[in-house]
PDB file of C-alpha atoms in Angstrom:
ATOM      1  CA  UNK A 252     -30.167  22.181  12.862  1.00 81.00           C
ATOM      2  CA  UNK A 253     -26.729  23.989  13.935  1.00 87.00           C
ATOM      3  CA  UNK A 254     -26.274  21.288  16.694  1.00 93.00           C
ATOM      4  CA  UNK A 255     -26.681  17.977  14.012  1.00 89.00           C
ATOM      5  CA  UNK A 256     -24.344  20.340  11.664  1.00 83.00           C
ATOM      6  CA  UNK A 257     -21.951  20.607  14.566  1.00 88.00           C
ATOM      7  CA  UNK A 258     -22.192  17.219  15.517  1.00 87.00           C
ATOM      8  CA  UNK A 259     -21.700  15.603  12.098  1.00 88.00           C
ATOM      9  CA  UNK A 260     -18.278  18.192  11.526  1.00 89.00           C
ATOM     10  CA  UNK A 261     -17.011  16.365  15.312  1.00 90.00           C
ATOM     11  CA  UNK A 262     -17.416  12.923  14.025  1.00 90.00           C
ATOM     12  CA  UNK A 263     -16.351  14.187  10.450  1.00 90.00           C
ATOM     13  CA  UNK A 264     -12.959  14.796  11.818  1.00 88.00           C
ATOM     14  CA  UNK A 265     -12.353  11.949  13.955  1.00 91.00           C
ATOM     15  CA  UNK A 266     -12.736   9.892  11.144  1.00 90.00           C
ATOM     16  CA  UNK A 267     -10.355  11.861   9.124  1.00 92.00           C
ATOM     17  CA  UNK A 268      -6.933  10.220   8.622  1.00 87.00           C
ATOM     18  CA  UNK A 269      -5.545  12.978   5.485  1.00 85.00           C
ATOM     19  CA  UNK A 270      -3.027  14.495   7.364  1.00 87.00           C
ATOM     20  CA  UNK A 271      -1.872  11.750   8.939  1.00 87.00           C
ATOM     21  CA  UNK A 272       0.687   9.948   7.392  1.00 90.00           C
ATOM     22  CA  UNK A 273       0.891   5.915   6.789  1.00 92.00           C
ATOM     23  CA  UNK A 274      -1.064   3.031   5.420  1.00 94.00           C
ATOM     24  CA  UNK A 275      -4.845   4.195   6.378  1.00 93.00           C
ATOM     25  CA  UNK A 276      -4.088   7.212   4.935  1.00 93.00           C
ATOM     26  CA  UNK A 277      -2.600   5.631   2.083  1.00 94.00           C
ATOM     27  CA  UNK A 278      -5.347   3.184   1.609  1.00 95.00           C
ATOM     28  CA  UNK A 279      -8.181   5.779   2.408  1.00 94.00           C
ATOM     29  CA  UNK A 280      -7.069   8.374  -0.587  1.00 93.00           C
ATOM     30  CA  UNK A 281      -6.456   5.039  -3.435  1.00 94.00           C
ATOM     31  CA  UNK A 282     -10.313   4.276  -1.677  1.00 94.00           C
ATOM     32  CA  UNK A 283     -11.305   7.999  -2.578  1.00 93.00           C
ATOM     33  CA  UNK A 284     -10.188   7.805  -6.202  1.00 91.00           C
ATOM     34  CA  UNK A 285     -11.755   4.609  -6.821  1.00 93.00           C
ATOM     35  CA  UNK A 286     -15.156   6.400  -7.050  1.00 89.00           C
ATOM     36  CA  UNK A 287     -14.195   9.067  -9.732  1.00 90.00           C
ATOM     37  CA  UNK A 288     -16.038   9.041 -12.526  1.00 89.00           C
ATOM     38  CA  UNK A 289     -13.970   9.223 -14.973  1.00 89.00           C
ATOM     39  CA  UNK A 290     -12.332   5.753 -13.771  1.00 90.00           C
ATOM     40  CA  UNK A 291     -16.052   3.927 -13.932  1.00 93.00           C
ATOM     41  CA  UNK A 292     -16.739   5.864 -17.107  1.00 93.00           C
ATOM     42  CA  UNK A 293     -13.634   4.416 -18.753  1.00 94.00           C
ATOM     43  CA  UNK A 294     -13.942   0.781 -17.059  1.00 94.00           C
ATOM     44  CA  UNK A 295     -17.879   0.302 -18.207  1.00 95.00           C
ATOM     45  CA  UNK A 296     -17.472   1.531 -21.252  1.00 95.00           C
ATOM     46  CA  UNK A 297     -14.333  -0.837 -21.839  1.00 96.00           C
ATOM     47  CA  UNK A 298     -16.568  -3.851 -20.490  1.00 95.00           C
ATOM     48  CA  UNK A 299     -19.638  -2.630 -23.070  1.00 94.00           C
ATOM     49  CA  UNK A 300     -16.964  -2.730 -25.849  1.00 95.00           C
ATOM     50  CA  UNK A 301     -15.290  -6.171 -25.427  1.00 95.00           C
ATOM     51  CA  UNK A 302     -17.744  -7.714 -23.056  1.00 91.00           C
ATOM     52  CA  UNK A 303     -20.824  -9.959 -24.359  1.00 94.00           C
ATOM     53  CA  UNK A 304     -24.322  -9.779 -24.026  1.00 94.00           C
ATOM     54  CA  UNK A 305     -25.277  -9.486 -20.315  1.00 94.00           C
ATOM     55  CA  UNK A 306     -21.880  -7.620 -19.516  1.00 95.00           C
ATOM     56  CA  UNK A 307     -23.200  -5.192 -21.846  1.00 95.00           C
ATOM     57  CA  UNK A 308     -26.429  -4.532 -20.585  1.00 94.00           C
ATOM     58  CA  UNK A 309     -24.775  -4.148 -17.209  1.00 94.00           C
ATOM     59  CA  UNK A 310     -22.238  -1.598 -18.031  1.00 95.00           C
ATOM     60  CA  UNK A 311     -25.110   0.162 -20.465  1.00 95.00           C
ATOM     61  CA  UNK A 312     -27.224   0.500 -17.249  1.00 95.00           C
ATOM     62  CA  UNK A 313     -24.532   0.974 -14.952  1.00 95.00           C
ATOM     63  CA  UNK A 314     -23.769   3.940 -17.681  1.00 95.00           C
ATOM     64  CA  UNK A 315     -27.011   5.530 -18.080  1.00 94.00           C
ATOM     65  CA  UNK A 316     -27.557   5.470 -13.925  1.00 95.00           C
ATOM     66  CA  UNK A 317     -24.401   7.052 -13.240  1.00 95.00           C
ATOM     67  CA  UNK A 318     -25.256  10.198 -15.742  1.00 94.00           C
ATOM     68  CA  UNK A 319     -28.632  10.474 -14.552  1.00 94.00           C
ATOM     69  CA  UNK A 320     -27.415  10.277 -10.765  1.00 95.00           C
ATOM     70  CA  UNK A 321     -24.553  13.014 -11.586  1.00 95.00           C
ATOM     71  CA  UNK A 322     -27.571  14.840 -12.707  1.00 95.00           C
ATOM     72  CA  UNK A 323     -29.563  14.812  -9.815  1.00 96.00           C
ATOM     73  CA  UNK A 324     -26.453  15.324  -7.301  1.00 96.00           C
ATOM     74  CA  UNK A 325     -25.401  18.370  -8.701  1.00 95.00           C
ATOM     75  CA  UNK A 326     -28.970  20.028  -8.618  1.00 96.00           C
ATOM     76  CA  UNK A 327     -28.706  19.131  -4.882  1.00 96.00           C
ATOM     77  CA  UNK A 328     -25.563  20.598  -4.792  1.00 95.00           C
ATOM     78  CA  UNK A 329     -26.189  23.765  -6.122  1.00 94.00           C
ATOM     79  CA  UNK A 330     -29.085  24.071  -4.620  1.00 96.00           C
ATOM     80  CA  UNK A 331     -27.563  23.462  -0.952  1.00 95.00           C
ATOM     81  CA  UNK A 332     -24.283  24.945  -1.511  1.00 94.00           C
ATOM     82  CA  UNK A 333     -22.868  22.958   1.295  1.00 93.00           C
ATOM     83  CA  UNK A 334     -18.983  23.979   1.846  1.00 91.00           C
ATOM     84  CA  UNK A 335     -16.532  20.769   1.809  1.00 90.00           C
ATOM     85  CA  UNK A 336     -14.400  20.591   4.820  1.00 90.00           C
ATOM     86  CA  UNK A 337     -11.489  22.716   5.317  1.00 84.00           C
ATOM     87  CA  UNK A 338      -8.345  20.235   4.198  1.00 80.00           C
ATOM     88  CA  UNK A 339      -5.782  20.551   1.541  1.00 77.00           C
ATOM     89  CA  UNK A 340      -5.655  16.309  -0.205  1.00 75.00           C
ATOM     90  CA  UNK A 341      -7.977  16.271  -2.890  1.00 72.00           C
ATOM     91  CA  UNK A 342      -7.439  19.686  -4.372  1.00 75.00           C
ATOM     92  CA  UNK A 343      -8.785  18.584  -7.392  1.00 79.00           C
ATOM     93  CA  UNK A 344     -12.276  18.211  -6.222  1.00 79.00           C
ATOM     94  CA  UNK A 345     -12.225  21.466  -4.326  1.00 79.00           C
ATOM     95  CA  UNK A 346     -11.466  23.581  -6.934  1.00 78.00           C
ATOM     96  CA  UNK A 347     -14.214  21.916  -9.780  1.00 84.00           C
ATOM     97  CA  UNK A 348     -16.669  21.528  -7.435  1.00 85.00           C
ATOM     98  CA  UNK A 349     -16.761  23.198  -4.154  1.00 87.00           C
ATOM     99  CA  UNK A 350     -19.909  21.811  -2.631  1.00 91.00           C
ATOM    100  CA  UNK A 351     -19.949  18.734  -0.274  1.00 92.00           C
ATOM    101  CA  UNK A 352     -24.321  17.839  -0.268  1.00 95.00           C
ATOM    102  CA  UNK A 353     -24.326  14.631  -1.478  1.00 96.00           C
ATOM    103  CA  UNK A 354     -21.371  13.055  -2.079  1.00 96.00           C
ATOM    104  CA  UNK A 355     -21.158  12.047  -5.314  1.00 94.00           C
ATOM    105  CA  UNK A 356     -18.529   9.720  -5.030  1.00 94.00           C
ATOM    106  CA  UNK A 357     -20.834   8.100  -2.450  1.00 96.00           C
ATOM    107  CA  UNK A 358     -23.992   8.271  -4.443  1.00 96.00           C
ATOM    108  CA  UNK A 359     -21.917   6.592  -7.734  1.00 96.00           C
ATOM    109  CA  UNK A 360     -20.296   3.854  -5.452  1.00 96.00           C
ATOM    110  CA  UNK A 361     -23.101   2.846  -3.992  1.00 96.00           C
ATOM    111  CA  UNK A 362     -25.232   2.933  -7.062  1.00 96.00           C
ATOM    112  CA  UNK A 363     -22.949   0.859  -9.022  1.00 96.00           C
ATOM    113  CA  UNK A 364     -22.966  -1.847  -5.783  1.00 96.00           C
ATOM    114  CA  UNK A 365     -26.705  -1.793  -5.897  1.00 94.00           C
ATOM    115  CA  UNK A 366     -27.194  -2.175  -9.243  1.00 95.00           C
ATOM    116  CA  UNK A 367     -24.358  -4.987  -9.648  1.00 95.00           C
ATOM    117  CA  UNK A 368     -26.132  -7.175  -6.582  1.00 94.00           C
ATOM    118  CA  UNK A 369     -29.358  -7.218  -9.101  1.00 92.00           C
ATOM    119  CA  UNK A 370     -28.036  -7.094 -12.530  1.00 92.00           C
ATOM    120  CA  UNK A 371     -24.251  -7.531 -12.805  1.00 92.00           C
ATOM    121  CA  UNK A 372     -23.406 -11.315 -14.539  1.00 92.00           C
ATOM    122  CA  UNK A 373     -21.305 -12.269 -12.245  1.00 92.00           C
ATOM    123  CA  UNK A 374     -22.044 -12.714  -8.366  1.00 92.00           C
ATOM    124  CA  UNK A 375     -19.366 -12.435  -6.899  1.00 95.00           C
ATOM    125  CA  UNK A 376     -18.422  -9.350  -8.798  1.00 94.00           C
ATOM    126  CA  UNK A 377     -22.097  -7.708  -7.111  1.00 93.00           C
ATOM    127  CA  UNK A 378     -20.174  -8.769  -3.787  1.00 96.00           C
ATOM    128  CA  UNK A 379     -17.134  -7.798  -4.153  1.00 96.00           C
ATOM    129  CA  UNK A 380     -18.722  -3.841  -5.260  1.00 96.00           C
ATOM    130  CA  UNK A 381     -20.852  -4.316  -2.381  1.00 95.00           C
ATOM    131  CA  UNK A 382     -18.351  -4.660   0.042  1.00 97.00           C
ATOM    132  CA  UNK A 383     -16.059  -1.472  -1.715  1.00 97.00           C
ATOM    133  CA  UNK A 384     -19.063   1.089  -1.949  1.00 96.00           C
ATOM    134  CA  UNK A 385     -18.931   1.899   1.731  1.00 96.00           C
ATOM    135  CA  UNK A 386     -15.301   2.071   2.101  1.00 97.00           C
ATOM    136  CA  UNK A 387     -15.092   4.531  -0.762  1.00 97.00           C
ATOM    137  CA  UNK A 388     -17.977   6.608   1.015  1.00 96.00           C
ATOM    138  CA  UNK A 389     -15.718   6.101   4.332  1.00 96.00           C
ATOM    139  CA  UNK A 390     -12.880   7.235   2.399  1.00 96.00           C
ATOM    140  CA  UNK A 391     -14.211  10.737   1.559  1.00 95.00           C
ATOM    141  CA  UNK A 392     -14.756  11.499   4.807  1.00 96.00           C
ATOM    142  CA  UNK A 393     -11.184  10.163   6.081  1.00 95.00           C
ATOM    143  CA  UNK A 394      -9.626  11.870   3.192  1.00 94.00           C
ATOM    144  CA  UNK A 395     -11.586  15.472   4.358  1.00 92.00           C
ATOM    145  CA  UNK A 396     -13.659  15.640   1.165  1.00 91.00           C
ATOM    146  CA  UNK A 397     -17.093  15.117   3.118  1.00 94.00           C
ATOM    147  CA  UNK A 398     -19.020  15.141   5.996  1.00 96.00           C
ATOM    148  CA  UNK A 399     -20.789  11.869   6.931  1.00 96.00           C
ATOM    149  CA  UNK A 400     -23.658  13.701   6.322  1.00 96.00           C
ATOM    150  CA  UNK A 401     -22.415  14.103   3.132  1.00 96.00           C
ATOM    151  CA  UNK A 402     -22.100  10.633   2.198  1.00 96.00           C
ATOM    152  CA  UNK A 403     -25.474   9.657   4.352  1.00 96.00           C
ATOM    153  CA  UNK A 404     -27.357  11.213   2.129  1.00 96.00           C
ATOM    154  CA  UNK A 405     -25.387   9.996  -0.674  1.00 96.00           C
ATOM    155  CA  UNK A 406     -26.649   6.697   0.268  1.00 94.00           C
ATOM    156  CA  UNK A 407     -30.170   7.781   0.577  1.00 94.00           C
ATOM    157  CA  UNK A 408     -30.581   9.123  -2.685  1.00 95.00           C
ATOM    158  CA  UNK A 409     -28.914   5.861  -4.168  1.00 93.00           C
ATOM    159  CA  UNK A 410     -31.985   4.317  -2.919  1.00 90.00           C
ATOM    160  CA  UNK A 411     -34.788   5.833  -4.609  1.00 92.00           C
ATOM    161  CA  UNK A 412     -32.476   6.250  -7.642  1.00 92.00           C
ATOM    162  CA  UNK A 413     -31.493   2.722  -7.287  1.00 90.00           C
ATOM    163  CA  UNK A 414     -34.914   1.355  -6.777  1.00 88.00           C
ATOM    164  CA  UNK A 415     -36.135   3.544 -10.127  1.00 90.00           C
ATOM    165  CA  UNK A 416     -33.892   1.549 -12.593  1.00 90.00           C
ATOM    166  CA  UNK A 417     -34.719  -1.484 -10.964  1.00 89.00           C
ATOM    167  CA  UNK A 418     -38.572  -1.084 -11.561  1.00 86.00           C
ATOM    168  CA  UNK A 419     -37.452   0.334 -14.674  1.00 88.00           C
ATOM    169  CA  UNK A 420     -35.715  -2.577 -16.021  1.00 81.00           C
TER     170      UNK A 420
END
C-alpha cells in the first residue's frame, strides 16, 4: 500500500501547476473554485427560484444529492484522515477541512455532470457540465489540494451515489 501511496504523491506533483505562475495556473485555481459548494448552492437554488417546472426539479435534485454526497464524503474523511498535500494556494480549504479522501470538490462536480446528462432540461447544458467535472477534479490536484487518488475515488463514489438517485427518481 506505501508503494501506490508513493506512486500516486509522484504523479500528484507532476500534475501540479500552483506554484507556477501563468495561465494554467491561472485557469487551474478559477477550475478549483468552480466546484465549491457554496457557488452550486447559490446557483441551484437561484435556478429553483426563478426557473420553471423541470429546471426546478433539476436544481431540487441536484440540491438534495449534493447534501447527501457532502454527507457521505465527510464520514470518509474522517474516517481516513488522509493529509492534503503540502502547498500553500487554497488555504481556505486546509484550514476547514484538513483531510484530502475523497475529494469533495470531485465527488460534487462529477455528481452534478451525472445527474445533468439524465435529468437536466437542457442538453447541452448536461454536456457542457460533463465536459467541466473532470477539469475541476484535474484542477485540485494541479492546484495541490488532492492527490489523484483523491479525486479517483471521488469519482467512484459519484457512481454508486449517482446511480442511487437515478433508480430513485
Amino acid at each position: 500500500m506505501q508503494r501506490l501511496l508513493e506512486l500516486d504523491a509522484r504523479v500528484s506533483q507532476r500534475l501540479r501547476v500552483a506554484e507556477s505562475p501563468g495561465i494554467l495556473r491561472t485557469l487551474a485555481a478559477v477550475l478549483a473554485h468552480s466546484g465549491d459548494s457554496w457557488f452550486w448552492f447559490m446557483g441551484l437554488a437561484g435556478v429553483y427560484w426563478l426557473g420553471d417546472e423541470p429546471w426546478k426539479r433539476w436544481a431540487g435534485v441536484l440540491l438534495i444529492a449534493i447534501l447527501a454526497t457532502a454527507v457521505v464524503v465527510m464520514a470518509i474523511k474522517f474516517t481516513v484522515r488522509r493529509r492534503r498535500p503540502e502547498g500553500d494556494w487554497g488555504n481556505i480549504y486546509r484550514s476547514t477541512d484538513p483531510h484530502s479522501f475523497p475529494s469533495g470538490h470531485a465527488a460534487r462536480a462529477l455528481l452534478v455532470a451525472v445527474l445533468s446528462l439524465a435529468l437536466v432540461p437542457a442538453p447541452w447544458a448536461g454536456i457542457l457540465l460533463a465536459v467541466w467535472a473532470p477539469l475541476v477534479s484535474l484542477a485540485r490536484v494541479a492546484m495541490g489540494l488532492h492527490y489523484l487518488s483523491d479525486v479517483l475515488a471521488g469519482g467512484l463514489l459519484v457512481i454508486v451515489i449517482g446511480g442511487v438517485v437515478l433508480v430513485i427518481l
